[in-house]
Coordinates of C-alpha atoms in Angstrom, one line a residue:
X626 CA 123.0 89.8 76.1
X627 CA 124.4 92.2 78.3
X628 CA 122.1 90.9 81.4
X629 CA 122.8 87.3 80.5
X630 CA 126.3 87.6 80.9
X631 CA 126.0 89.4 84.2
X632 CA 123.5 86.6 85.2
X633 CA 126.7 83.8 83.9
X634 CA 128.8 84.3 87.1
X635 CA 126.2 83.8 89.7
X636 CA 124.4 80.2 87.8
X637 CA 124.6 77.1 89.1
X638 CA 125.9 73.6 87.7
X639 CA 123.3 71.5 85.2
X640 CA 120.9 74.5 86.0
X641 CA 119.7 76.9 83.0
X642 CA 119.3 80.5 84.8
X643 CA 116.6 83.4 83.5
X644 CA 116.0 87.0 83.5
X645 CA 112.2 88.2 85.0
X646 CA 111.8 89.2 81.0
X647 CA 112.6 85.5 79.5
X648 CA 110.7 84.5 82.7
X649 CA 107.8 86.4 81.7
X650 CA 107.8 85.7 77.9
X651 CA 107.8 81.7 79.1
X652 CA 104.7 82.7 81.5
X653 CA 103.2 84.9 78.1
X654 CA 103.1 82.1 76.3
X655 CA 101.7 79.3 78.4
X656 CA 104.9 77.6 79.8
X657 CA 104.7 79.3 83.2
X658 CA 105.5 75.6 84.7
X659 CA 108.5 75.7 83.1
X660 CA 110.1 78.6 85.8
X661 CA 111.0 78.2 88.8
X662 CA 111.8 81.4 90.8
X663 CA 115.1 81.4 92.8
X664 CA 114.8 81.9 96.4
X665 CA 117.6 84.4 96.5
X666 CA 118.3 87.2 94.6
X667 CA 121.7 87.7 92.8
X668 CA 123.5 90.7 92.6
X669 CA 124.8 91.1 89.2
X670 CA 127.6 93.4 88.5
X671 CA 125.9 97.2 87.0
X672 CA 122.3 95.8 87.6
X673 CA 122.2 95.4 91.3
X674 CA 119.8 93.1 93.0
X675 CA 118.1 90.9 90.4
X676 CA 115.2 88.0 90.7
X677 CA 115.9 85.4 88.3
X678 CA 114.4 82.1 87.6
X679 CA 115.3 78.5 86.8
X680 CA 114.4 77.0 83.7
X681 CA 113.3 73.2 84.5
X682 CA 111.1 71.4 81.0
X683 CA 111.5 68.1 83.2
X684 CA 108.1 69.6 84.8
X685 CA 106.9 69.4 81.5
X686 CA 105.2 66.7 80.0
X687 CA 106.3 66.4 76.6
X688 CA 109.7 66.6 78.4
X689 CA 109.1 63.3 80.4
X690 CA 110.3 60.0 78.9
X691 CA 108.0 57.0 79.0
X692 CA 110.9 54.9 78.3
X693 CA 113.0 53.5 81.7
X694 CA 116.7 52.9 80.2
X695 CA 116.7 55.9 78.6
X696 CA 117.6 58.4 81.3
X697 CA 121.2 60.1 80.0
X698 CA 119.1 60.4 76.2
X699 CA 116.4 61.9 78.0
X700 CA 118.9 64.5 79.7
X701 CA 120.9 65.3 76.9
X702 CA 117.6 66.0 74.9
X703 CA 116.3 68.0 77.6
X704 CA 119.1 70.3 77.6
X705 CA 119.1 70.6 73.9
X706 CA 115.4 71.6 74.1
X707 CA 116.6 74.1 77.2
X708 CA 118.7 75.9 74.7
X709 CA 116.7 76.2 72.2
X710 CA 113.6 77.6 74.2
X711 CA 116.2 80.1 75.4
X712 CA 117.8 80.9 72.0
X713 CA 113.6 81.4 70.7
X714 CA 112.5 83.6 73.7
X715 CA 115.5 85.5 73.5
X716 CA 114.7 86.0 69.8
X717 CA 111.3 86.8 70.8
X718 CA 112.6 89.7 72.9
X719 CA 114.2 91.2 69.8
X720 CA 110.8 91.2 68.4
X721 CA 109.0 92.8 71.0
X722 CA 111.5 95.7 70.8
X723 CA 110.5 96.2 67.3
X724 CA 106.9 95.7 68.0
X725 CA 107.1 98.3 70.7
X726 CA 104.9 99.2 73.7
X727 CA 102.1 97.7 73.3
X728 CA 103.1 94.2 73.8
X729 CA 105.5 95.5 77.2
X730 CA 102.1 97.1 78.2
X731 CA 100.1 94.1 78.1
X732 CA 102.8 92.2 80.0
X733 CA 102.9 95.1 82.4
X734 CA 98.9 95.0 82.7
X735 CA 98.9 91.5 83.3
X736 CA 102.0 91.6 86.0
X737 CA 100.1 94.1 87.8
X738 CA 96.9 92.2 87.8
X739 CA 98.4 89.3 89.3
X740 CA 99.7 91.0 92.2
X741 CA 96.5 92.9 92.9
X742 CA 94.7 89.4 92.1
X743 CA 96.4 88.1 95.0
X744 CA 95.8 90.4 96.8
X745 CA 92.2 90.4 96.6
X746 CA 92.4 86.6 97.4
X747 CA 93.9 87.3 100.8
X748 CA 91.0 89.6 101.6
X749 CA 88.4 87.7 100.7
X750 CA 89.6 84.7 102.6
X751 CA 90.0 87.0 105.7
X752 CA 86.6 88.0 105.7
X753 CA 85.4 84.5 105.1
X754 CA 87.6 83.2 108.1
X755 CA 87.1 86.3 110.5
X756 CA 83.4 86.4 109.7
X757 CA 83.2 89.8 108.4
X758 CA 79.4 90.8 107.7
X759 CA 78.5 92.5 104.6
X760 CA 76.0 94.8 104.2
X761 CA 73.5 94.8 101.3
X762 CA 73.7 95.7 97.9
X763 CA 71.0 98.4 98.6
X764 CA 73.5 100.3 100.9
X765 CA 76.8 99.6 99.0
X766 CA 75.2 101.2 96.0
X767 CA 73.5 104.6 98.2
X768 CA 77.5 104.9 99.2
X769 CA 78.8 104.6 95.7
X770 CA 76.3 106.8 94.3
X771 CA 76.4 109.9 96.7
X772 CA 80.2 110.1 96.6
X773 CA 79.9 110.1 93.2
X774 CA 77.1 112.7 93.3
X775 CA 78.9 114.9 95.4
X776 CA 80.5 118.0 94.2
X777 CA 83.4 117.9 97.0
X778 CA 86.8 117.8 95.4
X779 CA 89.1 114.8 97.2
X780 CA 91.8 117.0 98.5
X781 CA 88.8 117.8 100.7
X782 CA 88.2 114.7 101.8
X783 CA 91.6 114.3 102.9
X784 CA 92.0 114.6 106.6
X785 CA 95.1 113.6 109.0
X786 CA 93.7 110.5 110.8
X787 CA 92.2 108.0 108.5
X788 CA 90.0 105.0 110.3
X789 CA 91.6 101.6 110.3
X790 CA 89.0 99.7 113.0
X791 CA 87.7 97.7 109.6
X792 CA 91.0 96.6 109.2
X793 CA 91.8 92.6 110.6
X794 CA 95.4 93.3 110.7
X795 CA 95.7 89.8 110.0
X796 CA 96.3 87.6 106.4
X797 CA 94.6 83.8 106.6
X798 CA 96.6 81.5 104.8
X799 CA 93.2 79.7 103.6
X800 CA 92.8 78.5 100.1
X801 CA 89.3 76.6 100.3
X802 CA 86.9 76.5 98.0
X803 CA 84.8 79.0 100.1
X804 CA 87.8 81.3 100.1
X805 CA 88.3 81.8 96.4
X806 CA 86.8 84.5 94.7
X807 CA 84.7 83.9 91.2
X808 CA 86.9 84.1 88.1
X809 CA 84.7 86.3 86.2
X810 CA 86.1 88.9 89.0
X811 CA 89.7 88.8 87.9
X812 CA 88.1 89.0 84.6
X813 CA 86.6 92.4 85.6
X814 CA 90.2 93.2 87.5
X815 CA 92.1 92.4 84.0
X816 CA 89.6 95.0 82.4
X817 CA 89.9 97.2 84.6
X818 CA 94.0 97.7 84.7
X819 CA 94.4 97.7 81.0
X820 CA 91.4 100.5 80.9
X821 CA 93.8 102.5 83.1
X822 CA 96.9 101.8 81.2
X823 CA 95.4 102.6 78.1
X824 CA 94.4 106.3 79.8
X825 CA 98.4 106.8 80.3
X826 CA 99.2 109.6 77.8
X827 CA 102.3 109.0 75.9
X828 CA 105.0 110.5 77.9
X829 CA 108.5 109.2 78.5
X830 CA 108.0 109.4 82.6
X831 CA 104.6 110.1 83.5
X832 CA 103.7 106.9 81.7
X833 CA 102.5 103.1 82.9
X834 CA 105.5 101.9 82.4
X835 CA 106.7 104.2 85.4
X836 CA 103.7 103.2 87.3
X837 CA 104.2 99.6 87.4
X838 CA 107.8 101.0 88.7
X839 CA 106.1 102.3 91.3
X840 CA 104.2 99.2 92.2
X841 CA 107.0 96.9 92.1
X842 CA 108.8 99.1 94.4
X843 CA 105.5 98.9 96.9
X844 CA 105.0 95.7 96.9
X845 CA 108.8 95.1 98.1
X846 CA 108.4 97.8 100.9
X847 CA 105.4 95.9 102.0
X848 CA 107.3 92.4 101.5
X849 CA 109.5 93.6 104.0
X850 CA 106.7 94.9 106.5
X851 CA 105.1 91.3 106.5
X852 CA 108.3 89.7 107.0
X853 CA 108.9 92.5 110.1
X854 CA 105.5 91.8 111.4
X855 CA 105.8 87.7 110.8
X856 CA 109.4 87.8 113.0
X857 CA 108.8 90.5 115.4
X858 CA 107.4 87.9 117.7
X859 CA 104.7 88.4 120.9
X860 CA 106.4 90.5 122.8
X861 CA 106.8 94.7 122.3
X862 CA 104.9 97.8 122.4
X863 CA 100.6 96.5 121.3
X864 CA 100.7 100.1 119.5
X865 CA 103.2 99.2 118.0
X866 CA 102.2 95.8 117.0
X867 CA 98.9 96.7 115.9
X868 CA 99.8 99.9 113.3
X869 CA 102.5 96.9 111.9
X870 CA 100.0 94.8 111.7
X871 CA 97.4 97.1 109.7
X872 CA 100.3 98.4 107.4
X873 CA 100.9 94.6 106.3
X874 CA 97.2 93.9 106.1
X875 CA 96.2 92.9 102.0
X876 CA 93.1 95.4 102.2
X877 CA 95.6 98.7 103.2
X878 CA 98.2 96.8 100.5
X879 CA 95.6 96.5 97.6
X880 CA 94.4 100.3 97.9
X881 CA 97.6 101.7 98.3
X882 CA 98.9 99.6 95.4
X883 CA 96.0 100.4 93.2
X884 CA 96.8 103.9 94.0
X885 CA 99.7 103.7 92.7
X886 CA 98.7 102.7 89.3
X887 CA 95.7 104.7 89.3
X888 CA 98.2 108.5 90.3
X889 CA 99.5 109.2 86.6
X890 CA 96.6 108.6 84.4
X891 CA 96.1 111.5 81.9
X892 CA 99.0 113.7 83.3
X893 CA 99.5 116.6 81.1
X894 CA 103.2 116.1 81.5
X895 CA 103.8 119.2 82.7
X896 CA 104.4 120.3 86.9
X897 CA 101.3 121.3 88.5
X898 CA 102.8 125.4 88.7
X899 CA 102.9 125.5 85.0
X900 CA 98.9 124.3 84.7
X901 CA 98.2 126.9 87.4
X902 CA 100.1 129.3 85.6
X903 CA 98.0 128.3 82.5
X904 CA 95.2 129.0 84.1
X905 CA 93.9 125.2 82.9
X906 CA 90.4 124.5 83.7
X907 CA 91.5 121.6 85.7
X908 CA 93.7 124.0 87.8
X909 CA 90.4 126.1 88.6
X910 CA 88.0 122.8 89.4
X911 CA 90.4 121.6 91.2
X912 CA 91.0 125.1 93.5
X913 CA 94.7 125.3 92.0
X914 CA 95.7 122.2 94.4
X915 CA 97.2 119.3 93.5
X916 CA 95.7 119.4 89.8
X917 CA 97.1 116.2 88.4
X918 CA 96.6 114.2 90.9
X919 CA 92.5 115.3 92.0
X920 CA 92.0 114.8 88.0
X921 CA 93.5 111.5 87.9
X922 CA 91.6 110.0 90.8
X923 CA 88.9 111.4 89.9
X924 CA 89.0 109.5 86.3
X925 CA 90.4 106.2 88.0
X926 CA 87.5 106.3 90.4
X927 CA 84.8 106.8 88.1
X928 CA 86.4 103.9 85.8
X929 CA 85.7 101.7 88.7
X930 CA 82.1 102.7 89.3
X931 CA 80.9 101.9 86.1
X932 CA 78.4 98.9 85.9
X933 CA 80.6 96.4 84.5
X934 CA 83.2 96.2 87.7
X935 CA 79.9 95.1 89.6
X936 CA 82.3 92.1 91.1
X937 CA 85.5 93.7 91.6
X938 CA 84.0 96.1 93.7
X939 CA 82.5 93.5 95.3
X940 CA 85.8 92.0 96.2
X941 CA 87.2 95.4 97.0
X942 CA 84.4 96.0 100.3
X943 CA 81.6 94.5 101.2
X944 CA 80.3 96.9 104.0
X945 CA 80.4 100.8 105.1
X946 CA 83.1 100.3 107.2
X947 CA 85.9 98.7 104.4
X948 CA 84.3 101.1 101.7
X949 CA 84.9 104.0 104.0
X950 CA 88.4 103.3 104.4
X951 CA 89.1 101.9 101.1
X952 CA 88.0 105.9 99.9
X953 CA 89.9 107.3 102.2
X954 CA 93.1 105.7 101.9
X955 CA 92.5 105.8 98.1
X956 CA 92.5 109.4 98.1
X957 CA 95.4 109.9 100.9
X958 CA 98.0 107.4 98.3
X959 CA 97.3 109.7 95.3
X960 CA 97.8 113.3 96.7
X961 CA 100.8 112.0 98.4
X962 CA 102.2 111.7 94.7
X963 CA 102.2 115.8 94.9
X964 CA 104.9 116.6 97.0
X965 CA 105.9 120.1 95.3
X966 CA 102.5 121.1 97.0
X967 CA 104.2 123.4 100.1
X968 CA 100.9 123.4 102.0
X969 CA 100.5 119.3 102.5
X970 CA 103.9 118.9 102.6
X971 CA 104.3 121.0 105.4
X972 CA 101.0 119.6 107.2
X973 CA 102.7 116.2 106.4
X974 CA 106.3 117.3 108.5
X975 CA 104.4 119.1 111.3
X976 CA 102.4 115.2 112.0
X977 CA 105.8 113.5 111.1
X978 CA 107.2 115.8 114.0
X979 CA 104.7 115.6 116.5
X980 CA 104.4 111.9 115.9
X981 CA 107.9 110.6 115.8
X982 CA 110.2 113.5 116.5
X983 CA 109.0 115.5 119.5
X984 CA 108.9 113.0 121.9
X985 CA 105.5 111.3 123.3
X986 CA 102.3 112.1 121.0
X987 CA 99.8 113.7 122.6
X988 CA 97.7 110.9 121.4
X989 CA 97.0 107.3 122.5
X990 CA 95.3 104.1 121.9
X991 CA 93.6 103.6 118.3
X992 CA 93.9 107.4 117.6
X993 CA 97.8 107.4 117.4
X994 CA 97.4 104.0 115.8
X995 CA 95.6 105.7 113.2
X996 CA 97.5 108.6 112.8
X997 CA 100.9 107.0 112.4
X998 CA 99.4 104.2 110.0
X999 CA 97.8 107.4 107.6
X1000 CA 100.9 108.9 107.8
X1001 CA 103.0 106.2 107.2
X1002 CA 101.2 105.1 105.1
X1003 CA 101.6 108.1 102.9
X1004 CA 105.2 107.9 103.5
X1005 CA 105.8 105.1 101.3
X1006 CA 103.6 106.2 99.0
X1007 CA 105.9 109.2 98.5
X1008 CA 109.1 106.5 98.8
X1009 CA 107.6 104.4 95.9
X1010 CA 107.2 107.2 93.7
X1011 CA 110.9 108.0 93.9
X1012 CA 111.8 104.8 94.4
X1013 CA 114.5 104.9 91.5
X1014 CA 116.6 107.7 93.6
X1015 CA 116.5 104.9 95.9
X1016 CA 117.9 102.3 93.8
X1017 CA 121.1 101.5 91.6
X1018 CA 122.5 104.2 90.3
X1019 CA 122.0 102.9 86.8
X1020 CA 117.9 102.6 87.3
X1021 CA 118.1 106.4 89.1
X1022 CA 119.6 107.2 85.4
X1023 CA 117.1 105.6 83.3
X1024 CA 114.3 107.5 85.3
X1025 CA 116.2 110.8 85.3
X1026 CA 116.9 111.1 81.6
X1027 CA 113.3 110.2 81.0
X1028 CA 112.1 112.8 83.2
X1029 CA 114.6 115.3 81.5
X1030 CA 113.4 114.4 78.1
X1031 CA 109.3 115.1 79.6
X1032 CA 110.6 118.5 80.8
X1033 CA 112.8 119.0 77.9
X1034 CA 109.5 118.5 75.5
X1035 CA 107.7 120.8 77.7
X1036 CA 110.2 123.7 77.7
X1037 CA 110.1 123.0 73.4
X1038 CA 106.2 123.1 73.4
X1039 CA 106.9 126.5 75.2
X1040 CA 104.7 124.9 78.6
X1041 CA 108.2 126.2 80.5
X1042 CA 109.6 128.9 81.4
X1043 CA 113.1 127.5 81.8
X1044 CA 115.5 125.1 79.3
X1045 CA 116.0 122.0 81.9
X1046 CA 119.5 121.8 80.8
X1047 CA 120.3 124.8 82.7
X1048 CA 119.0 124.0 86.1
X1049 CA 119.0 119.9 86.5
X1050 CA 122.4 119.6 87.8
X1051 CA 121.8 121.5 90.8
X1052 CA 117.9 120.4 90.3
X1053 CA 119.6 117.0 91.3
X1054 CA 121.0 117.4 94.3
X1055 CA 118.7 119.4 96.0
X1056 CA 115.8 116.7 94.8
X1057 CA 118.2 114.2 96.9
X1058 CA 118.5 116.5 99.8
X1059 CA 115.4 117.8 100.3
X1060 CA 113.4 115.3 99.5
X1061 CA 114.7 111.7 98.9
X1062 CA 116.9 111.6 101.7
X1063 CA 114.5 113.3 104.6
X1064 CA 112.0 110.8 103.1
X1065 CA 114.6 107.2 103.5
X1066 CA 115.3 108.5 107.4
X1067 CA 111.4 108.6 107.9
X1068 CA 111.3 105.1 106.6
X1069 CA 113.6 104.3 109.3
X1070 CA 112.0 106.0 112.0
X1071 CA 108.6 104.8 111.1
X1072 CA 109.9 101.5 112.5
X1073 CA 108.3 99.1 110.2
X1074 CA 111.3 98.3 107.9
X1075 CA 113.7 97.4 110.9
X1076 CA 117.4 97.4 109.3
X1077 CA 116.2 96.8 106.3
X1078 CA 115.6 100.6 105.6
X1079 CA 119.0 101.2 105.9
X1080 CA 119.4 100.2 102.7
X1081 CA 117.3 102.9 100.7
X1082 CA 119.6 105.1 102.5
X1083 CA 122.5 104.2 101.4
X1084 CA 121.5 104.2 97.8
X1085 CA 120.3 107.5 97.9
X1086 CA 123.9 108.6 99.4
X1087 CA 125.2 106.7 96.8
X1088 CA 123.8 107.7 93.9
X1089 CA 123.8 111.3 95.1
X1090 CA 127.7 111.1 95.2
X1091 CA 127.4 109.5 91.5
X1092 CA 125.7 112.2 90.5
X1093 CA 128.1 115.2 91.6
X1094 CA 131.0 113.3 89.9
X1095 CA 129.0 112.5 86.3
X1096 CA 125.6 114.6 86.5
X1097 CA 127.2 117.4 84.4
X1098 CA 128.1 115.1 81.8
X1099 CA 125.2 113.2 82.2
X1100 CA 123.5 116.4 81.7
X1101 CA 125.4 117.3 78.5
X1102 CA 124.6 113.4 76.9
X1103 CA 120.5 113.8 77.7
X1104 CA 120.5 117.4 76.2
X1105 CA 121.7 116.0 72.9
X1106 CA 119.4 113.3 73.1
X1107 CA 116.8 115.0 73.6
X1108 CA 117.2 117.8 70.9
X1109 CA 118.2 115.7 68.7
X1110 CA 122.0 116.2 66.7
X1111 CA 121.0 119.0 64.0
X1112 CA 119.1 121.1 67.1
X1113 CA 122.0 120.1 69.5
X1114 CA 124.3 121.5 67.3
X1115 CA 122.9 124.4 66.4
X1116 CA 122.0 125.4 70.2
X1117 CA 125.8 124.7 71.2
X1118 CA 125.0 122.5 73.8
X1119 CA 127.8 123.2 76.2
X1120 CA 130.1 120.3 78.2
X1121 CA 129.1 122.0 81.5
X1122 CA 125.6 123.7 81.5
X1123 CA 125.8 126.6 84.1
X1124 CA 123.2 126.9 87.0
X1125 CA 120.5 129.2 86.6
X1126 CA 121.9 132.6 86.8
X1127 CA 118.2 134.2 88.4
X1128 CA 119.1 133.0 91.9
X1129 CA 115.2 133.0 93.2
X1130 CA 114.4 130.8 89.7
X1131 CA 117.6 128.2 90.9
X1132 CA 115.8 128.2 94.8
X1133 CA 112.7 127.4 92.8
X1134 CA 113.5 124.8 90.8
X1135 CA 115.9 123.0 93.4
X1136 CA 113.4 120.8 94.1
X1137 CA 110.4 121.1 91.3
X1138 CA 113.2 121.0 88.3
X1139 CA 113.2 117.1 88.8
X1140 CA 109.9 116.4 90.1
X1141 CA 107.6 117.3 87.1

C-alpha cells in the first residue's frame, strides 16, 4: 500500500499504473500481455527511481467485445475487471509474504533466467550473422574436461590482461528462424539457475535474493554502456570505440552477469579473515586467498559441466577461442567480489593507475584494449556488488541492516572476534570512503558511462551524509533487532554505541566491518 500510493501522483488519466511485483505476479500467472512497461521511469517520493507498468486487459481476449454498439459497456466493464485483477494480485502478494521465500525465489530464478535468456539469444544470432566457426564436439569436450582435471586453483588463472579478439563487439538485431536457439536450452538455463539458487545458504545478505541485486544493478550499468556505445557516433578515439564496444557485447554481458549470480553460493556467512583464522579446510585448498569466492566458482562451474547442460553450454561457446575467454572472464567477475583481499586490490589500483591515472599507458593497440576492458570490467563487477551504497538511501538501509544481522549472528555463533554494534558506525563511513566512493570516480574515468556515472556518485555522497546524521540510531534500532527484546535488554544496548576502543581493531574493521 505504501508503494501504490507513492505510485498515485505520478499515473496518468484512464490508465491503471503497476509496481514490477503486481507486474510480475500478472507475468506468474500467465497474463504477461496484460503489462505494458512504461518507457520512463517515475521517481516516487522515499523509493527513488521506479519501473512500473500499465495495466491494459483490452489486449486481452476475453476483454474484447464482439458486440459493435456496445463500446462505453465494454469500457466500464473493463475497468471493473481492472480493479478487480488489482485488488486479487495485491491479495496475492499478502500471500506470498506468508508463504515466504520460496515462491520470491522462484520469481527471482525465473527474472534472472530471462535476462540471461536474452542474452544468450543475442549471441547466438551474432555468430549466425558474423559467421563464427565452431569447433567440434571432440575439442569442446578435451577443453572442458582438462580444466576440470586440473588441480590449479582459479585465483591462478587469473592474470591482468584477459583476451577479447573472440569478441564481435557487435549485437545483430536478427530474430530469424536460424537465429533462435532450441527451447529445450532455456530449459537447461531454467535448471541451471534454480540449481544455483537453491545452493544459496540461508543467510540474510549473502543470499540469492542479494544476488539478483546484484544482477539487476549489472544489467543497468550495461544498459547504459549500450546506449553510450549506440549514440557515441563514428567519430573518436578506435581504442576507445572498440574496448566500448566489447564491454556492451552480450557474450562479455552474459558471463559477467552469470558471475554474478554464480559469487555467493555456499558462503559461510562469515569474512574470508575469520575462515583463515579458522584454519577451514577451504582456507588451506584454497592457499588462504580469496576462500569464498575460489569455493563458490568452483561449485558453480562444476554445476555447469555436468551432462545435463550439454546445450547451454553449447549456447554459452562454440569454439576454443569464446570458451577461453568465457573461463577467463568467469573467473576475473567472481574474485573481484573479494575486495578485503589487500594483495588484488592493490594489483587492481596499481593497473587502474597506470592505465587511467598516469598519463599515456605504456601499452597500445589490442593490448591496452584488453587491459582496460579486464579491468573495467572488474570494476563494475565490484560496483554491482555494492550497488546498494550506490543507490537510495532507503535501499543502502535495507542491505546494511541485513548485513548487520549476518555479522551480528556470526559474532553470537562466536565466528567473531568483535560485537558489530561496536564498530559499524565508523565501519560505515570508511566502507564509503575507501571503497564506494574511489570505486563511482573509476566508473567515471573508465569513460563508458559518459554523465550518466555521475549519478552513482552522488548517491554515494548522499547517503554517506544520511548516514553520519542517523547511522548511530540506525545502529541502536538493528542491534535490537537483531538480539531480539529479552537479549537487547539484558545487554543494555546503548543509544550511541562507542567506536572500538583497540585503535589497530577500529583501522581494521573500517573497511572489513561492512563487507563480510
Amino acid at each position: 500500500m505504501n508503494t501504490a500510493s507513492r505510485m498515485e501522483t505520478k499515473g496518468q488519466a484512464n490508465k491503471i499504473q503497476i509496481s514490477q511485483e503486481t507486474a510480475d505476479l500478472l507475468t506468474e500467472n500467465g497474463k504477461g500481455h496484460w503489462i505494458q512497461q512504461r518507457k520512463d521511469l517515475i521517481v516516487a517520493k522515499g523509493k527513488g527511481q521506479m519501473q512500473t507498468y500499465w495495466l491494459d486487459l483490452k489486449t486481452d481476449d476475453n476483454a474484447k467485445s464482439t458486440t459493435s454498439g456496445s463500446t462505453n459497456n465494454e469500457q466500464t466493464d473493463v475497468a471493473h475487471k481492472q480493479s478487480s485483477v488489482v485488488e486479487r494480485v495485491q491479495q496475492k502478494q499478502a500471500s506470498h509474504v506468508e508463504r515466504g521465500l520460496e515462491t520470491k525465489a522462484t520469481r527471482l530464478v525465473n527474472w534472472n533466467v530471462q535476462i540471461l535468456w536474452k542474452l544468450l539469444q543475442q549471441m547466438h544470432s551474432n555468430r549466425v550473422v558474423f559467421g563464427t566457426s565452431p569447433d567440434s564436439e571432440i575439442k569442446i569436450e578435451s577443453l572442458q574436461d582438462n580444466l576440470m582435471q586440473s588441480k590449479i586453483v582459479p585465483i591462478k588463472e587469473y592474470s591482468d590482461c584477459i583476451d577479447f579478439s573472440a569478441v564481435s563487439g557487435s549485437n545483430s538485431s536478427s530474430t530469424s528462424a536460424q537465429t533462435q536457439l532450441p527451447e529445450m536450452y532455456k530449459e537447461e538455463l531454467q535448471k541451471y539457475i534454480q540449481s544455483l539458487a537453491t545452493m544459496y545458504r540461508d543467510h540474510p545478505f549473502h543470499c540469492f535474493e542479494h544476488a539478483s541485486h546484484k544482477m539487476m544493478a549489472l544489467m543497468k550499468f550495461f544498459s547504459r554502456i549500450v546506449h553510450m556505445q549506440a549514440n557515441r557516433g563514428a567519430a573518436g578515439d578506435a581504442n576507445a570505440e572498440r574496448y566500448l564496444a566489447v564491454i556492451a557485447d552480450p557474450a562479455i554481458q552474459f558471463t559477467v552477469a552469470l558471475a554474478s549470480l554464480a559469487g555467493g553460493v555456499d558462503h559461510a556467512g562469515v569474512p574470508n579473515s575469520q575462515l583463515v583464522k579458522e584454519k577451514s579446510s577451504l582456507a588451506v585448498l584454497y592457499g588462504n586467498q580469496c576462500v569464498s569466492e575460489q569455493h563458490a566458482l568452483e561449485l558453480a562451474w562444476s554445476l555447469l559441466m555436468g551432462p545435463e547442460y550439454g546445450g547451454l553450454r553449447r549456447s554459452i561457446y562454440v569454439n576454443e577461442a569464446e570458451f577461453k575467454t568465457f573461463r577467463q572472464l568467469f573467473v576475473h567477475s567472481v574474485l573481484s567480489s573479494d575486495t578485503m583481499d589487500k594483495e588484488m586490490q592493490g594489483n587492481r589500483q596499481r593497473r587502474w593507475d597506470e592505465l587511467f591515472s598516469e598519463g599515456v599507458p605504456i601499452w597500445t593497440g589490442e593490448t591496452l584494449v584488453n587491459r582496460k576492458c579486464t579491468l573495467i570490467l572488474e570494476c563494475i563487477s565490484q560496483a554491482a556488488e555494492f550497488a546498494h551504497a550506490m543507490q537510495h538511501y532507503q535501499l543502502f538501509q535495507k542491505w546494511d541492516k541485513l548485513l548487520f544481522q549476518e555479522a551480528f549472528k556470526a559474532f553470537g555463533d562466536n565466528r567473531g572476534d568483535y560485537d558489530p554494534s561496536q564498530f559499524w558506525y565508523d565501519a560505515e563511513i570508511g566502507f564509503f570512503d575507501y571503497m564506494v566512493i574511489p570505486l563511482t570516480k573509476k566508473l567515471k574515468e573508465s569513460g563508458v558511462f559518459g554523465n550518466s556515472s555521475d549519478e552513482y556518485l552522488e548517491y554515494a555522497l548522499k547517503n554517506r551524509r544520511e548516514w553520519i546524521l542517523k547511522g548511530k540510531e540506525v545502529i541502536e534500532s538493528m542491534s535490537k533487532s537483531a538480539a531480539g527484546p529479552k537479549d537487547a535488554a539484558a545487554a543494555g544496548v546503548s543509544e550511541t554505541p562507542p567506536a572500538a576502543k583497540n585503535t589497530e581493531v577500529s583501522e581494521e574493521l573500517k573497511v572489513e566491518g561492512s563487507l563480510a
